[in-house]
Each structure stands twice: as structure tokens, then as C-alpha cells.
XYZ file of C-alpha atoms in Angstrom:
436
model
C 15.285 27.743 -7.730
C 12.248 29.298 -6.420
C 9.350 27.288 -6.300
C 7.031 28.157 -9.186
C 3.280 28.520 -9.207
C 2.674 25.436 -11.329
C 4.849 23.218 -9.065
C 2.863 24.111 -6.184
C -0.427 23.571 -8.151
C 0.766 20.147 -9.178
C 1.318 19.098 -5.412
C -2.223 20.623 -4.655
C -3.546 18.808 -7.465
C -2.481 15.288 -5.846
C -3.676 16.180 -2.389
C -6.953 17.518 -3.189
C -7.646 14.780 -5.543
C -6.943 12.193 -2.814
C -9.043 13.868 -0.087
C -12.010 14.849 -2.268
C -11.940 11.077 -3.750
C -12.695 10.099 0.138
C -15.129 13.029 0.885
C -16.026 15.158 -1.901
C -17.177 18.143 0.353
C -14.215 18.138 2.468
C -13.024 21.495 1.443
C -16.197 22.895 1.193
C -15.932 23.913 4.845
C -12.006 23.514 5.370
C -9.269 25.742 3.969
C -6.009 24.365 2.933
C -2.976 25.670 4.443
C 0.651 26.529 3.291
C 3.626 28.462 4.404
C 4.686 30.898 1.896
C 2.596 29.907 -1.354
C 4.013 31.386 -4.384
C 2.128 34.707 -5.806
C -1.106 34.184 -7.440
C -1.639 30.789 -5.508
C -4.650 31.794 -3.551
C -6.529 32.797 -6.530
C -5.365 29.765 -8.742
C -6.388 27.025 -6.195
C -9.613 28.803 -5.688
C -10.261 28.919 -9.735
C -8.822 25.184 -10.244
C -10.086 23.600 -7.107
C -12.751 25.668 -5.706
C -10.995 25.383 -2.335
C -9.542 28.167 -0.033
C -5.843 28.583 0.278
C -4.591 30.244 3.713
C -0.963 31.205 4.437
C -0.232 29.654 7.831
C 2.520 28.253 10.154
C 3.365 24.711 10.204
C 2.164 24.688 13.747
C -1.234 25.399 12.577
C -1.001 22.606 10.005
C -3.528 19.724 9.586
C -2.414 16.039 8.325
C -3.639 17.288 4.897
C -1.705 20.401 5.168
C 1.285 18.372 6.146
C 0.937 15.987 3.187
C 0.874 19.104 0.867
C 3.911 20.432 2.422
C 5.709 17.261 1.905
C 4.919 17.191 -1.448
C 5.622 20.604 -2.190
C 9.334 19.595 -1.364
C 9.342 16.777 -4.247
C 7.214 18.643 -6.919
C 8.722 20.143 -9.955
C 5.353 21.024 -11.789
C 6.290 18.756 -14.566
C 2.593 16.999 -14.281
C 1.326 19.575 -16.992
C 2.204 22.923 -18.508
C -0.790 25.324 -18.665
C -1.153 26.493 -22.233
C -1.322 30.283 -23.511
C -4.449 32.019 -22.370
C -5.608 28.665 -20.605
C -7.132 29.203 -16.911
C -6.287 27.311 -14.226
C -9.571 25.194 -14.174
C -8.574 24.099 -17.736
C -5.103 23.350 -16.607
C -6.522 21.136 -13.574
C -9.200 19.465 -15.973
C -6.059 18.391 -18.330
C -4.123 16.798 -15.172
C -7.479 15.158 -14.326
C -7.655 13.597 -17.640
C -4.012 12.293 -17.446
C -4.857 10.663 -14.159
C -7.833 8.964 -15.633
C -5.885 7.876 -18.571
C -3.264 6.323 -16.164
C -5.655 4.803 -14.097
C -7.419 3.307 -17.030
C -4.117 1.746 -18.426
C -3.375 0.355 -14.971
C -6.916 -1.528 -14.904
C -6.252 -2.952 -18.320
C -2.682 -4.328 -17.341
C -3.912 -7.574 -16.804
C -4.978 -8.284 -20.848
C -1.397 -6.962 -22.177
C 0.323 -9.401 -19.766
C 1.279 -13.354 -20.852
C -0.684 -16.068 -18.887
C 1.475 -18.811 -17.976
C 1.447 -21.856 -15.547
C 3.999 -23.853 -13.583
C 3.513 -26.763 -11.160
C 5.810 -27.846 -8.102
C 5.199 -30.929 -5.932
C 1.389 -31.536 -7.007
C 0.825 -27.533 -6.578
C 0.468 -25.069 -9.566
C 0.388 -21.338 -9.898
C -1.044 -19.501 -12.712
C 1.086 -16.241 -13.278
C 0.967 -13.028 -15.263
C 4.243 -11.812 -16.929
C 5.116 -8.721 -18.692
C 7.991 -6.523 -19.509
C 11.719 -6.759 -20.136
C 14.726 -6.457 -17.756
C 15.475 -7.582 -14.185
C 12.956 -9.835 -12.856
C 10.564 -8.520 -10.077
C 8.059 -10.985 -8.263
C 5.263 -9.759 -6.535
C 3.958 -11.655 -3.525
C 0.194 -10.825 -3.019
C -1.355 -11.150 0.254
C -2.979 -14.359 1.123
C -6.883 -14.636 -0.084
C -6.497 -11.556 -2.542
C -6.095 -11.691 -6.396
C -3.046 -10.013 -8.520
C -5.465 -6.893 -8.950
C -4.364 -5.302 -6.065
C -0.888 -4.709 -7.937
C -2.171 -3.293 -10.899
C -1.466 0.310 -10.301
C 1.945 -0.400 -8.991
C 2.894 -2.913 -11.369
C 2.270 -0.217 -14.477
C 4.592 1.723 -12.985
C 7.539 -0.866 -12.154
C 7.141 -2.192 -15.999
C 9.330 0.166 -17.658
C 12.693 -1.669 -17.663
C 11.848 -4.409 -15.620
C 9.872 -7.671 -16.077
C 7.399 -7.977 -13.619
C 5.607 -11.327 -12.428
C 2.622 -11.522 -10.257
C -0.171 -14.112 -9.555
C -3.379 -14.448 -7.339
C -2.811 -15.703 -3.712
C -5.534 -17.881 -3.750
C -5.761 -20.886 -6.131
C -9.235 -22.338 -6.709
C -8.019 -25.913 -6.604
C -7.290 -28.072 -3.792
C -5.267 -28.404 -1.377
C -4.284 -25.237 0.056
C -0.690 -24.952 -0.529
C 1.058 -24.530 2.960
C 3.672 -21.577 3.023
C 6.853 -23.588 2.102
C 4.963 -24.973 -0.960
C 4.047 -21.392 -1.915
C 8.137 -20.528 -1.819
C 8.551 -23.572 -3.865
C 6.212 -22.220 -6.306
C 8.431 -19.088 -6.652
C 11.420 -21.302 -7.453
C 9.328 -22.799 -10.139
C 8.233 -19.433 -11.449
C 12.033 -18.348 -11.864
C 12.740 -21.525 -13.548
C 10.194 -21.064 -15.964
C 11.291 -17.369 -16.593
C 14.857 -18.725 -17.185
C 16.645 -16.524 -14.454
C 18.563 -17.620 -11.383
C 17.580 -14.361 -9.181
C 14.837 -11.594 -8.830
C 13.771 -8.935 -6.756
C 11.052 -9.306 -4.662
C 8.132 -7.348 -3.216
C 5.687 -8.569 -0.849
C 2.361 -6.657 0.490
C 0.689 -7.397 3.806
C 0.971 -11.113 4.648
C 2.790 -11.291 1.147
C 5.759 -9.337 3.043
C 6.205 -12.471 5.245
C 6.350 -14.858 2.538
C 8.880 -12.520 0.842
C 11.251 -12.630 4.221
C 10.952 -16.000 4.078
C 11.878 -16.488 0.629
C 14.986 -13.946 0.842
C 16.223 -15.355 4.103
C 15.609 -19.217 2.985
C 16.938 -18.614 -0.640
C 19.774 -15.669 -0.372
C 21.216 -16.564 -3.801
C 17.974 -16.223 -5.438
C 16.884 -12.946 -4.183
C 18.755 -9.698 -5.129
C 16.579 -7.452 -2.917
C 13.175 -7.506 -1.254
C 10.652 -4.418 -0.495
C 8.157 -5.412 2.270
C 4.820 -3.122 1.891
C 2.626 -2.708 4.647
C 3.979 -6.133 5.950
C 1.989 -8.324 8.658
C 4.112 -10.703 10.484
C 4.010 -13.442 13.123
C 4.913 -11.139 16.515
C 6.094 -11.976 19.523
C 4.146 -10.869 22.776
C 6.710 -7.826 23.165
C 6.304 -6.753 19.645
C 4.001 -4.026 18.481
C 0.354 -5.125 16.971
C -2.372 -3.333 15.723
C -5.787 -4.199 17.195
C -6.902 -5.478 13.762
C -4.180 -8.110 14.128
C -5.106 -9.483 17.377
C -8.544 -9.654 16.236
C -8.159 -11.077 12.958
C -5.724 -13.764 14.253
C -8.351 -14.749 16.840
C -11.218 -15.046 14.093
C -8.991 -16.915 11.711
C -7.872 -19.412 14.267
C -11.277 -20.139 15.131
C -12.523 -20.341 11.564
C -9.838 -22.619 10.581
C -10.612 -25.020 13.484
C -14.283 -24.720 13.295
C -15.255 -23.955 9.556
C -19.066 -23.976 10.764
C -18.114 -20.435 12.404
C -17.304 -18.986 9.367
C -21.077 -17.322 8.724
C -21.121 -15.786 12.206
C -17.758 -14.337 11.548
C -18.799 -12.732 8.169
C -21.835 -11.093 9.708
C -19.282 -9.726 12.302
C -17.110 -8.596 9.550
C -19.436 -6.859 7.201
C -21.814 -5.396 9.884
C -21.169 -1.603 9.154
C -22.685 0.163 6.069
C -19.889 2.344 5.609
C -17.865 5.562 6.961
C -19.777 7.989 9.341
C -19.384 11.960 9.030
C -16.029 13.450 9.799
C -15.418 14.995 13.579
C -15.923 18.278 13.749
C -12.623 19.188 15.001
C -10.580 19.984 11.893
C -7.574 17.936 12.958
C -9.198 14.807 13.687
C -11.245 15.349 10.500
C -7.810 15.494 8.341
C -6.660 12.369 9.749
C -10.092 10.474 9.351
C -10.362 11.839 5.401
C -6.764 10.601 4.988
C -7.266 7.062 6.691
C -10.408 5.961 4.709
C -10.565 3.597 2.287
C -11.597 5.474 -1.104
C -14.544 4.220 -3.109
C -14.358 1.648 -5.695
C -11.816 -0.488 -3.939
C -14.508 -2.501 -2.063
C -14.706 -5.550 -4.253
C -10.898 -5.944 -4.487
C -10.348 -5.642 -0.818
C -13.151 -7.748 0.362
C -12.317 -10.701 -1.801
C -11.294 -12.855 1.051
C -14.694 -12.201 2.548
C -16.863 -12.740 -0.111
C -18.732 -15.797 1.179
C -17.989 -18.303 3.750
C -16.178 -20.873 1.787
C -13.761 -18.118 0.991
C -13.360 -17.051 4.588
C -12.632 -20.565 5.708
C -9.682 -20.821 2.846
C -8.213 -17.518 3.986
C -8.647 -18.275 7.775
C -6.565 -21.544 7.072
C -4.065 -19.949 5.042
C -3.483 -16.724 7.277
C -3.498 -19.097 10.649
C -1.044 -21.463 9.286
C 1.331 -18.694 8.075
C 0.912 -16.803 11.340
C 2.335 -20.124 13.288
C 5.309 -19.950 11.581
C 8.141 -17.683 13.209
C 10.315 -15.249 10.877
C 13.182 -17.546 9.667
C 16.942 -16.910 11.119
C 18.614 -15.092 8.224
C 21.347 -17.264 6.293
C 24.502 -16.067 5.457
C 24.431 -13.380 2.300
C 21.289 -12.517 3.062
C 19.845 -9.727 0.750
C 18.928 -6.299 1.438
C 15.517 -5.629 2.814
C 13.276 -2.349 2.655
C 10.383 -1.835 4.780
C 7.565 0.573 3.869
C 5.001 1.091 6.036
C 1.960 3.512 6.154
C 1.166 6.149 8.916
C -2.584 5.820 9.039
C -2.595 2.039 8.557
C -5.279 0.466 10.590
C -4.933 -3.216 9.646
C -0.912 -3.807 10.078
C 1.314 -2.114 12.862
C 3.507 0.359 10.949
C 6.669 -0.769 13.220
C 8.479 -4.355 12.301
C 8.579 -6.838 14.721
C 12.039 -6.778 16.881
C 13.486 -9.985 14.780
C 13.165 -8.219 11.565
C 14.511 -4.675 12.343
C 18.354 -5.775 12.418
C 17.846 -7.242 9.077
C 16.454 -3.957 7.805
C 19.491 -1.890 8.942
C 17.694 1.404 9.108
C 15.966 0.979 5.910
C 12.297 1.309 7.146
C 10.326 4.039 5.908
C 6.655 5.575 6.786
C 4.477 7.109 4.180
C 3.113 10.068 5.747
C -0.765 10.069 5.867
C -1.182 6.989 3.951
C -3.252 3.905 4.679
C -2.608 0.055 4.196
C -3.691 0.068 0.583
C -0.934 2.567 -0.203
C -0.072 0.237 -3.202
C -3.476 1.078 -4.734
C -3.829 4.644 -3.443
C -0.621 5.978 -3.820
C 1.350 3.917 -6.473
C 3.469 6.731 -7.778
C 4.903 7.286 -4.160
C 5.611 3.710 -3.387
C 6.881 2.996 -7.094
C 9.488 5.902 -6.734
C 10.539 4.166 -3.298
C 10.846 0.553 -4.875
C 12.988 1.786 -8.061
C 15.247 3.682 -6.221
C 16.007 1.038 -3.783
C 15.737 -2.029 -6.540
C 18.034 0.099 -8.539
C 20.640 0.499 -5.669
C 19.893 -1.694 -2.697
C 23.322 -0.799 -1.226
C 22.852 2.821 -1.684
C 22.280 5.322 1.367
C 19.379 5.528 3.484
C 16.710 7.699 3.100
C 16.626 6.296 -0.398
C 17.922 8.352 -2.802
C 15.210 9.730 -5.207
C 12.284 8.316 -2.800
C 9.321 9.977 -2.216
C 9.616 13.225 -0.153
C 6.457 11.920 1.969
C 8.308 9.171 3.637
C 9.925 9.376 6.637
C 12.865 7.174 7.337
C 13.932 5.333 10.328
C 17.065 6.518 12.305
C 19.614 4.244 12.604
C 18.205 0.249 13.331
C 15.280 1.994 15.470
C 11.979 2.365 13.030
C 10.427 5.690 13.207
C 7.189 5.920 14.906
C 4.008 7.780 13.360
C 3.418 11.132 14.310
C 0.622 13.469 14.173
C -2.364 11.052 14.494
C -4.873 12.194 17.227
C -7.112 9.210 16.293
C -4.357 6.376 16.940
C -5.743 5.711 20.548
C -9.128 5.186 19.097
C -7.885 2.805 16.095
C -6.686 0.624 18.841
C -10.214 -0.140 20.157
C -11.770 -0.197 16.544
C -13.951 -3.011 15.945
C -12.731 -5.749 13.161
C -14.570 -4.948 9.965
C -14.019 -5.798 6.298
C -12.748 -3.063 3.827
C -15.406 -0.731 2.094
C -17.547 -1.737 4.966
C -16.696 1.348 7.316
C -13.141 -0.376 8.483
C -10.228 -2.189 6.848
C -8.753 -5.721 6.314
C -5.803 -7.231 4.993
């Protein structure tokens, strides 16, 4: 079927919305490029988005243009139909309203879920649960609240029962990693199930791996989002991971250093101007943390006591090597982000054989793709969890994911800023950088 104008504009809408949220004037001086756009697309893009569309070969694409091109392949134009006589600007406003309503529904998600509490060996977890169907346990990154899951959880709920909780509990003592896994057992018992699916984000992915390999009968399948793991000297690691490991080890051993560490983490005021070079500017705008997420992402760094707790938890977790797989280990899938400036996009060598090629990289995405691109992440999670033994690439997954070939992970491509990222100073999110 030939591409319709509405399908093309639906892909443009997703791309322009993501870019202008991070840099409102990005398209004021930069065009959007596409190969063989449908008839009328130039005028429609100008009317709907105030942007210039230029037909170009892929060799001329920036990272923003490449993202649009990938989304064209997966768009059917079903987002919104243009009414009779309606202009494209009105059509775009309807899509904006629909997106705003969905975001508002995700923000209110916690209020619609049940609040429960379980205890195990002197520790407790207060969790939220909602929906009906196979149980999905969401393991939050250490130091964060379950608010990071709301956009993704809202998309997973139809047909599933979703459970999530804050990784940091205000009570003492701080539960070590093995006790955190015992708490997952307690949640399953409280929910009356023997097995679940698991999705872990960042350091929560390490907990997901430990739980899946240590309790293979309790896990049907596990998804690892932007995983950050203990790494051997030969494993790829980001500059941020190396720096954060040193900071957390120092603060955990000497808590009086927390105030100084906080000043280092929060020293920048915000992102600087985009580079003049258009290719670099396209990478940089996609790599930015969008406004509004700062309070959520800075939670482990909100004050010195929080940083001390976070440092102790992360230092303890990173001293635990990845476990050896038990017989009958469940299928694992890893989803990384091309522009992740927190965790290395490639998994450690010890994990790769367990993935069996189920490792993908989300093009043009950041460490916070579960918040920024919940629809793409949900597509991959649903397709894999519906059929963990299915083919790779994951059937029905997002077109913007590049999948590994065999047991070798795919390397992010087209990122001219990669070298600069390796020497980027350690910064907290929403303050000129990123954090786990």
C-alpha cells in the first residue's frame, strides 16, 4: 500500500513533538528531510508544524531525519483522521489534545491502583497493583520512586496486572540486594501467583537479572531497559557509570562527603545552546532530557541524606557480580538507547549469551526512554512478553529499534557526539546532564 499523507504526518507529529519539547525553536532554522514524501506533504508540514520539509537522500539525513524515516515505516496514520474541510493545523491540534489526555491519564495512574504492603524477614515493601491478567513486576532503579513507570505502566495495563513500588523506602535498615529479591517473592505470594514477567530499568535491570536467574521457576520472561550492571574491566562502560561508581563508593564509606558530592552533581544550570553544525545539533537535541522530568530524575540527589542512602544501595549492588544462570533460565530481552549518556548501550559480556541476540537499541533515544517514548518501549515489551520464544527482531516491535545480529550486540551508529560524551562531567538530571 502506498504511504498516505496522514500516515506520513503522524510520523512527523511524533518526531516534531519530541524535538520541540526539548528545543522549541529547533525547526525555526532547520528543515526536516524525507525521501519521497507523499504529495502535498511540504504544504501540510508547514501548515501543521510550521516547519520546512525538504526532499533529500538518506545520505543527507541528520539523526532527527533518520528517526522520522524509521517511524514512517511503522506508521499507519491511525492516530487521528482529518475531518471533512479541516485544515492540517486543526488536525495537529487534535493529535496534541489526544497526547495530552494520555499523559494526564498516566500522571493520575497511581490514584487508580490499589495500595498494598508485604513484609519479609524484617523488611517491607509498599506496592501499587492494578489491572487483570498475567502479572508484570516493574523493578525500579535504586533511589527512585515508581513515578518513572507511569507512562509505560499505563500502556501495559490492558490485559495485564501491573505491580510497581518505590526502590527507596523511608524506613531503616536499607534492604540489601538479596533481601530485595525476597520481597519480590513476598509480592508474588500476596498476589497469589507462582510466576510473573519482570521488567527492570537501569540498576533495576540488574535486580531483574538476579531474580530471573536465581528463581527461574518464578519468572516467565524478563525485559531489561537501559540496564546498568557490574562490569568486568574488559566490558564497555560509560564515563558516567565509572564516575558514579567512584562517587558512590566514596560517599558510602564517608557519608560526610555527601554535601560536597551534591555540589559537584548539581553544579550546572541547564543545557547550553545547540551546536551550529546541524548534524551535531540533531544528536544533541535528541540526547537532551526534556523539561518537566527534573524532580523525578533528581530524586536520589534531592539532599545529602538521600545521596548517602543511594550511594550505599548502589555500591552494594555493584559489588555483586552477575549470577551464573540456573538450569531452565527464562528468556531475557535487553533494550538500550542509542543516546544513553548514563548506561553503556552494550550489555556486559557475561550477559550476552543469555540474551541470545535479543538485544535492541532504540534509535535517537535516551536513558529515560520509558518516560519519553513509552509507546515504543511498550510495543517491544508487549510483543516479547506475549511470545518470549518468538523470533528476533521482536515481531510487532517498534520500527525505530535496531536489533543485534546473533549473539553480538548492535553498536549505536550515527552519533558524532559519542566521543564528547565519554568525557562529559558528572551531572544530575535536569541540570545539564543525566543520572541513573
